[in-house]
CSV table of C-alpha atoms in Angstrom, one decimal:
chain,number,residue,atom,x,y,z
A,1,UNK,CA,94.7,158.7,103.3
A,2,UNK,CA,93.1,158.5,106.4
A,3,UNK,CA,95.0,156.7,110.1
A,4,UNK,CA,93.4,155.7,113.0
A,5,UNK,CA,94.2,153.4,116.5
A,6,UNK,CA,91.3,151.2,118.1
A,7,UNK,CA,91.7,149.2,122.0
A,8,UNK,CA,90.2,145.8,121.4
A,9,UNK,CA,89.2,143.3,123.4
A,10,UNK,CA,89.5,139.5,124.0
A,11,UNK,CA,87.1,138.1,121.7
A,12,UNK,CA,85.4,140.2,120.1
A,13,UNK,CA,84.7,140.1,116.2
A,14,UNK,CA,83.6,142.7,113.9
A,15,UNK,CA,81.8,141.1,111.4
A,16,UNK,CA,82.5,140.8,108.0
A,17,UNK,CA,82.7,144.0,105.9
A,18,UNK,CA,84.6,145.6,102.6
A,19,UNK,CA,86.4,149.0,102.5
A,20,UNK,CA,86.8,150.8,99.4
A,21,UNK,CA,90.3,151.0,100.3
A,22,UNK,CA,93.2,149.6,100.9
A,23,UNK,CA,93.7,149.7,104.6
A,24,UNK,CA,97.0,147.6,106.2
A,25,UNK,CA,96.1,146.5,109.4
A,26,UNK,CA,98.8,146.8,112.1
A,27,UNK,CA,98.8,144.9,115.7
A,28,UNK,CA,101.0,146.6,117.7
A,29,UNK,CA,99.9,144.4,120.9
A,30,UNK,CA,97.8,141.1,121.1
A,31,UNK,CA,96.8,139.3,117.7
A,32,UNK,CA,94.6,140.2,115.0
A,33,UNK,CA,92.8,137.0,112.6
A,34,UNK,CA,91.7,138.0,109.8
A,35,UNK,CA,89.8,135.8,107.8
A,36,UNK,CA,88.7,135.9,104.4
A,37,UNK,CA,87.5,134.0,102.0
A,38,UNK,CA,90.5,133.8,100.5
A,39,UNK,CA,92.1,132.5,104.3
A,40,UNK,CA,92.8,133.4,107.8
A,41,UNK,CA,95.7,135.2,108.2
A,42,UNK,CA,97.4,136.7,111.1
A,43,UNK,CA,98.2,140.1,112.2
A,44,UNK,CA,100.7,140.9,115.1
A,45,UNK,CA,103.6,143.0,117.0
A,46,UNK,CA,106.2,141.8,114.0
A,47,UNK,CA,103.5,140.9,111.1
A,48,UNK,CA,100.9,143.3,108.9
A,49,UNK,CA,97.8,142.0,107.1
A,50,UNK,CA,97.2,144.3,103.8
A,51,UNK,CA,94.0,143.9,102.8
A,52,UNK,CA,93.4,145.0,99.5
A,53,UNK,CA,90.1,147.3,98.7
A,54,UNK,CA,86.7,145.4,98.1
A,55,UNK,CA,87.6,142.6,100.1
A,56,UNK,CA,85.5,141.2,102.0
A,57,UNK,CA,86.5,140.6,105.2
A,58,UNK,CA,86.3,139.9,109.3
A,59,UNK,CA,89.1,140.0,112.4
A,60,UNK,CA,88.6,137.9,115.4
A,61,UNK,CA,90.8,139.7,118.5
A,62,UNK,CA,92.7,137.9,120.4
A,63,UNK,CA,93.8,139.5,123.6
A,64,UNK,CA,94.0,143.4,124.9
A,65,UNK,CA,94.6,144.8,121.3
A,66,UNK,CA,95.9,147.2,119.6
A,67,UNK,CA,95.6,148.2,116.3
A,68,UNK,CA,97.0,150.9,113.5
A,69,UNK,CA,95.0,150.3,110.1
A,70,UNK,CA,95.8,153.1,107.5
A,71,UNK,CA,94.0,153.0,104.4
A,72,UNK,CA,95.3,154.0,100.4
A,73,UNK,CA,93.1,155.1,97.4
A,74,UNK,CA,93.2,152.8,94.4
A,75,UNK,CA,95.5,154.9,93.3
A,76,UNK,CA,98.4,154.3,95.7
A,77,UNK,CA,99.4,150.3,96.1
A,78,UNK,CA,103.3,149.8,97.3
A,79,UNK,CA,101.3,146.2,97.8
A,80,UNK,CA,99.4,143.9,96.0
A,81,UNK,CA,96.1,144.5,94.1
A,82,UNK,CA,94.7,140.9,94.2
A,83,UNK,CA,94.9,138.7,97.5
A,84,UNK,CA,95.7,139.8,100.4
A,85,UNK,CA,99.2,140.0,101.6
A,86,UNK,CA,101.3,139.7,105.1
A,87,UNK,CA,104.4,141.3,104.7
A,88,UNK,CA,106.9,141.6,108.2
A,89,UNK,CA,107.4,144.6,110.6
A,90,UNK,CA,110.1,145.3,111.5
A,91,UNK,CA,111.8,148.4,114.0
A,92,UNK,CA,111.6,150.9,111.9
A,93,UNK,CA,108.2,150.3,109.7
A,94,UNK,CA,106.7,149.7,113.0
A,95,UNK,CA,107.3,153.0,115.1
A,96,UNK,CA,106.2,155.0,112.2
A,97,UNK,CA,103.5,153.1,111.9
A,98,UNK,CA,101.9,153.4,115.3
A,99,UNK,CA,103.1,157.1,115.2
A,100,UNK,CA,101.1,158.2,112.7
A,101,UNK,CA,98.3,157.0,114.1
A,102,UNK,CA,98.6,159.2,117.3
A,103,UNK,CA,96.4,162.0,117.8
A,104,UNK,CA,97.0,165.0,116.8
A,105,UNK,CA,99.0,164.6,114.3
A,106,UNK,CA,99.6,168.2,112.1
A,107,UNK,CA,98.5,167.6,107.7
A,108,UNK,CA,102.3,168.2,107.2
A,109,UNK,CA,103.3,165.5,109.8
A,110,UNK,CA,100.7,163.2,108.8
A,111,UNK,CA,102.2,163.5,104.8
A,112,UNK,CA,105.6,162.7,106.0
A,113,UNK,CA,105.3,159.8,108.1
A,114,UNK,CA,102.9,158.1,105.1
A,115,UNK,CA,105.4,159.4,102.7
A,116,UNK,CA,108.3,157.3,104.3
A,117,UNK,CA,105.6,154.7,105.0
A,118,UNK,CA,105.1,154.3,102.1
A,119,UNK,CA,108.8,153.7,100.9
A,120,UNK,CA,109.7,150.6,102.9
A,121,UNK,CA,106.3,149.3,102.1
A,122,UNK,CA,107.8,149.5,99.0
A,123,UNK,CA,110.9,147.6,100.7
A,124,UNK,CA,108.7,144.5,102.9
A,125,UNK,CA,109.4,141.6,102.6
A,126,UNK,CA,106.0,139.2,102.0
A,127,UNK,CA,106.3,136.9,105.7
A,128,UNK,CA,103.6,135.0,104.6
A,129,UNK,CA,101.4,132.1,107.2
A,130,UNK,CA,97.9,131.8,105.8
A,131,UNK,CA,95.5,129.2,105.9
A,132,UNK,CA,93.9,128.8,102.8
A,133,UNK,CA,90.3,128.2,102.2
A,134,UNK,CA,88.8,125.4,101.4
A,135,UNK,CA,86.4,125.1,98.2
A,136,UNK,CA,86.0,121.4,97.2
A,137,UNK,CA,83.8,120.0,100.6
A,138,UNK,CA,85.5,116.9,101.6
A,139,UNK,CA,88.9,119.6,101.6
A,140,UNK,CA,87.2,121.4,104.0
A,141,UNK,CA,85.6,118.9,106.4
A,142,UNK,CA,88.8,117.3,106.7
A,143,UNK,CA,90.7,121.2,107.9
A,144,UNK,CA,88.0,121.6,109.7
A,145,UNK,CA,88.1,117.5,111.6
A,146,UNK,CA,92.6,118.8,111.9
A,147,UNK,CA,91.7,122.5,113.4
A,148,UNK,CA,89.3,121.1,115.7
A,149,UNK,CA,91.2,118.4,117.3
A,150,UNK,CA,95.8,119.5,116.5
A,151,UNK,CA,97.2,117.6,119.7
A,152,UNK,CA,95.1,114.2,117.0
A,153,UNK,CA,98.4,113.0,115.4
A,154,UNK,CA,96.4,111.4,112.8
A,155,UNK,CA,98.1,110.7,108.5
A,156,UNK,CA,96.2,111.5,106.0
A,157,UNK,CA,95.0,107.5,105.3
A,158,UNK,CA,92.8,107.7,108.5
A,159,UNK,CA,91.3,111.6,107.6
A,160,UNK,CA,91.0,110.9,104.2
A,161,UNK,CA,89.3,107.8,106.0
A,162,UNK,CA,86.7,110.1,108.1
A,163,UNK,CA,85.8,112.1,105.8
A,164,UNK,CA,85.4,109.1,102.7
A,165,UNK,CA,87.9,109.7,100.0
A,166,UNK,CA,90.4,107.2,99.2
A,167,UNK,CA,94.5,108.8,100.4
A,168,UNK,CA,95.4,109.5,96.6
A,169,UNK,CA,92.0,112.1,96.3
A,170,UNK,CA,92.8,113.3,99.4
A,171,UNK,CA,96.8,114.4,99.0
A,172,UNK,CA,95.6,115.5,95.6
A,173,UNK,CA,93.1,118.8,96.8
A,174,UNK,CA,95.1,119.8,99.2
A,175,UNK,CA,98.1,120.3,96.0
A,176,UNK,CA,95.4,121.2,93.4
A,177,UNK,CA,93.3,124.0,96.2
A,178,UNK,CA,96.1,124.8,98.5
A,179,UNK,CA,99.5,124.3,96.2
A,180,UNK,CA,101.5,121.9,99.2
A,181,UNK,CA,101.3,118.6,101.0
A,182,UNK,CA,99.1,116.9,104.5
A,183,UNK,CA,101.5,117.8,106.4
A,184,UNK,CA,102.6,121.2,105.3
A,185,UNK,CA,99.2,122.5,105.4
A,186,UNK,CA,99.2,120.9,109.0
A,187,UNK,CA,102.1,122.2,110.5
A,188,UNK,CA,100.9,125.6,108.9
A,189,UNK,CA,98.0,125.1,111.2
A,190,UNK,CA,99.6,124.2,113.5
A,191,UNK,CA,101.9,127.7,113.8
A,192,UNK,CA,98.7,129.4,113.0
A,193,UNK,CA,96.7,128.5,116.6
A,194,UNK,CA,100.0,128.6,118.3
A,195,UNK,CA,100.2,132.5,117.9
A,196,UNK,CA,97.1,132.6,118.4
A,197,UNK,CA,97.3,130.3,121.8
A,198,UNK,CA,100.3,131.9,123.0
A,199,UNK,CA,98.5,135.6,122.8
A,200,UNK,CA,95.4,134.5,124.4
A,201,UNK,CA,98.4,133.5,126.8
A,202,UNK,CA,99.1,129.8,127.5
A,203,UNK,CA,102.2,128.8,128.1
A,204,UNK,CA,105.1,127.4,125.5
A,205,UNK,CA,104.5,124.1,126.6
A,206,UNK,CA,101.2,123.8,126.6
A,207,UNK,CA,100.7,125.7,123.3
A,208,UNK,CA,103.1,122.7,122.4
A,209,UNK,CA,101.6,120.0,123.7
A,210,UNK,CA,97.9,121.4,122.4
A,211,UNK,CA,98.4,122.1,118.8
A,212,UNK,CA,100.3,118.6,118.3
A,213,UNK,CA,103.8,119.0,118.6
A,214,UNK,CA,105.3,116.0,120.6
A,215,UNK,CA,107.5,118.4,122.3
A,216,UNK,CA,108.0,122.2,123.6
A,217,UNK,CA,111.8,122.0,122.2
A,218,UNK,CA,110.2,120.5,118.6
A,219,UNK,CA,107.6,123.3,118.8
A,220,UNK,CA,110.3,126.3,119.3
A,221,UNK,CA,112.8,125.3,116.3
A,222,UNK,CA,110.0,124.9,114.0
A,223,UNK,CA,107.9,127.1,115.3
A,224,UNK,CA,111.9,130.1,115.7
A,225,UNK,CA,112.9,129.1,111.8
A,226,UNK,CA,109.4,130.3,110.7
A,227,UNK,CA,108.5,133.2,111.9
A,228,UNK,CA,112.3,134.4,112.9
A,229,UNK,CA,111.8,134.7,117.2
A,230,UNK,CA,111.1,132.1,119.8
A,231,UNK,CA,107.7,131.9,121.4
A,232,UNK,CA,108.9,133.9,124.2
A,233,UNK,CA,109.7,136.6,123.5
A,234,UNK,CA,106.1,136.2,121.0
A,235,UNK,CA,104.3,135.8,123.5
A,236,UNK,CA,106.1,138.1,125.3
A,237,UNK,CA,106.0,140.9,123.0
A,238,UNK,CA,101.6,140.4,122.4
A,239,UNK,CA,101.0,139.4,126.1
A,240,UNK,CA,97.7,141.1,127.9
A,241,UNK,CA,98.9,143.9,130.3
A,242,UNK,CA,98.2,142.0,133.8
A,243,UNK,CA,100.8,138.4,131.2
A,244,UNK,CA,103.7,140.8,130.8
A,245,UNK,CA,104.3,141.8,134.7
A,246,UNK,CA,104.9,138.2,135.6
């Protein structure tokens, strides 16, 4: 079982790769967007991403990011092994993950930390915020159009016309592939990109407008209800070092 800590710069891209072991990715500052063939996830100060062994994935760094990764052998599976999973990281687990990647740990210290981490992972709350990847090319095009301009209030009828299919057919594609409605998927997409915007230094008001909320208060309400903290608190936790002094 291995673990390491790395610092990454804004905009850095880690090319598509995979590991023979399971991997837990935790980000104590900044944001790491993890993309696989299943979809995309965001790892941040309150969420970690579990990537099962053999899963092809790539990373995009947003903000000055400190990444802590822990490898777990195939026989050690405290979390699901069939698909990447986002878990909530409460204060105790956060400190354990950070401590376990410190340099100079003795084998005994490392083993004791890992034992407690595995216990806590078995109790971890799943914190689903996945942006799924579409297989149908028409649904893929629809998602690309929406994500290309989240501030544009596209109805599903207008979106269906832009991709050349009926509204009923497009609605069925969202339900069949993603298990959700178009408005629910669009809210997830807006939250996903809002997390990145905030980490890149955008204000709460700027983020609200860029991601398609009619008012900042509506954005704050949705963000807080879904992610368990206000966008202002999220921005402060993941801000670049020069931002925290403001």
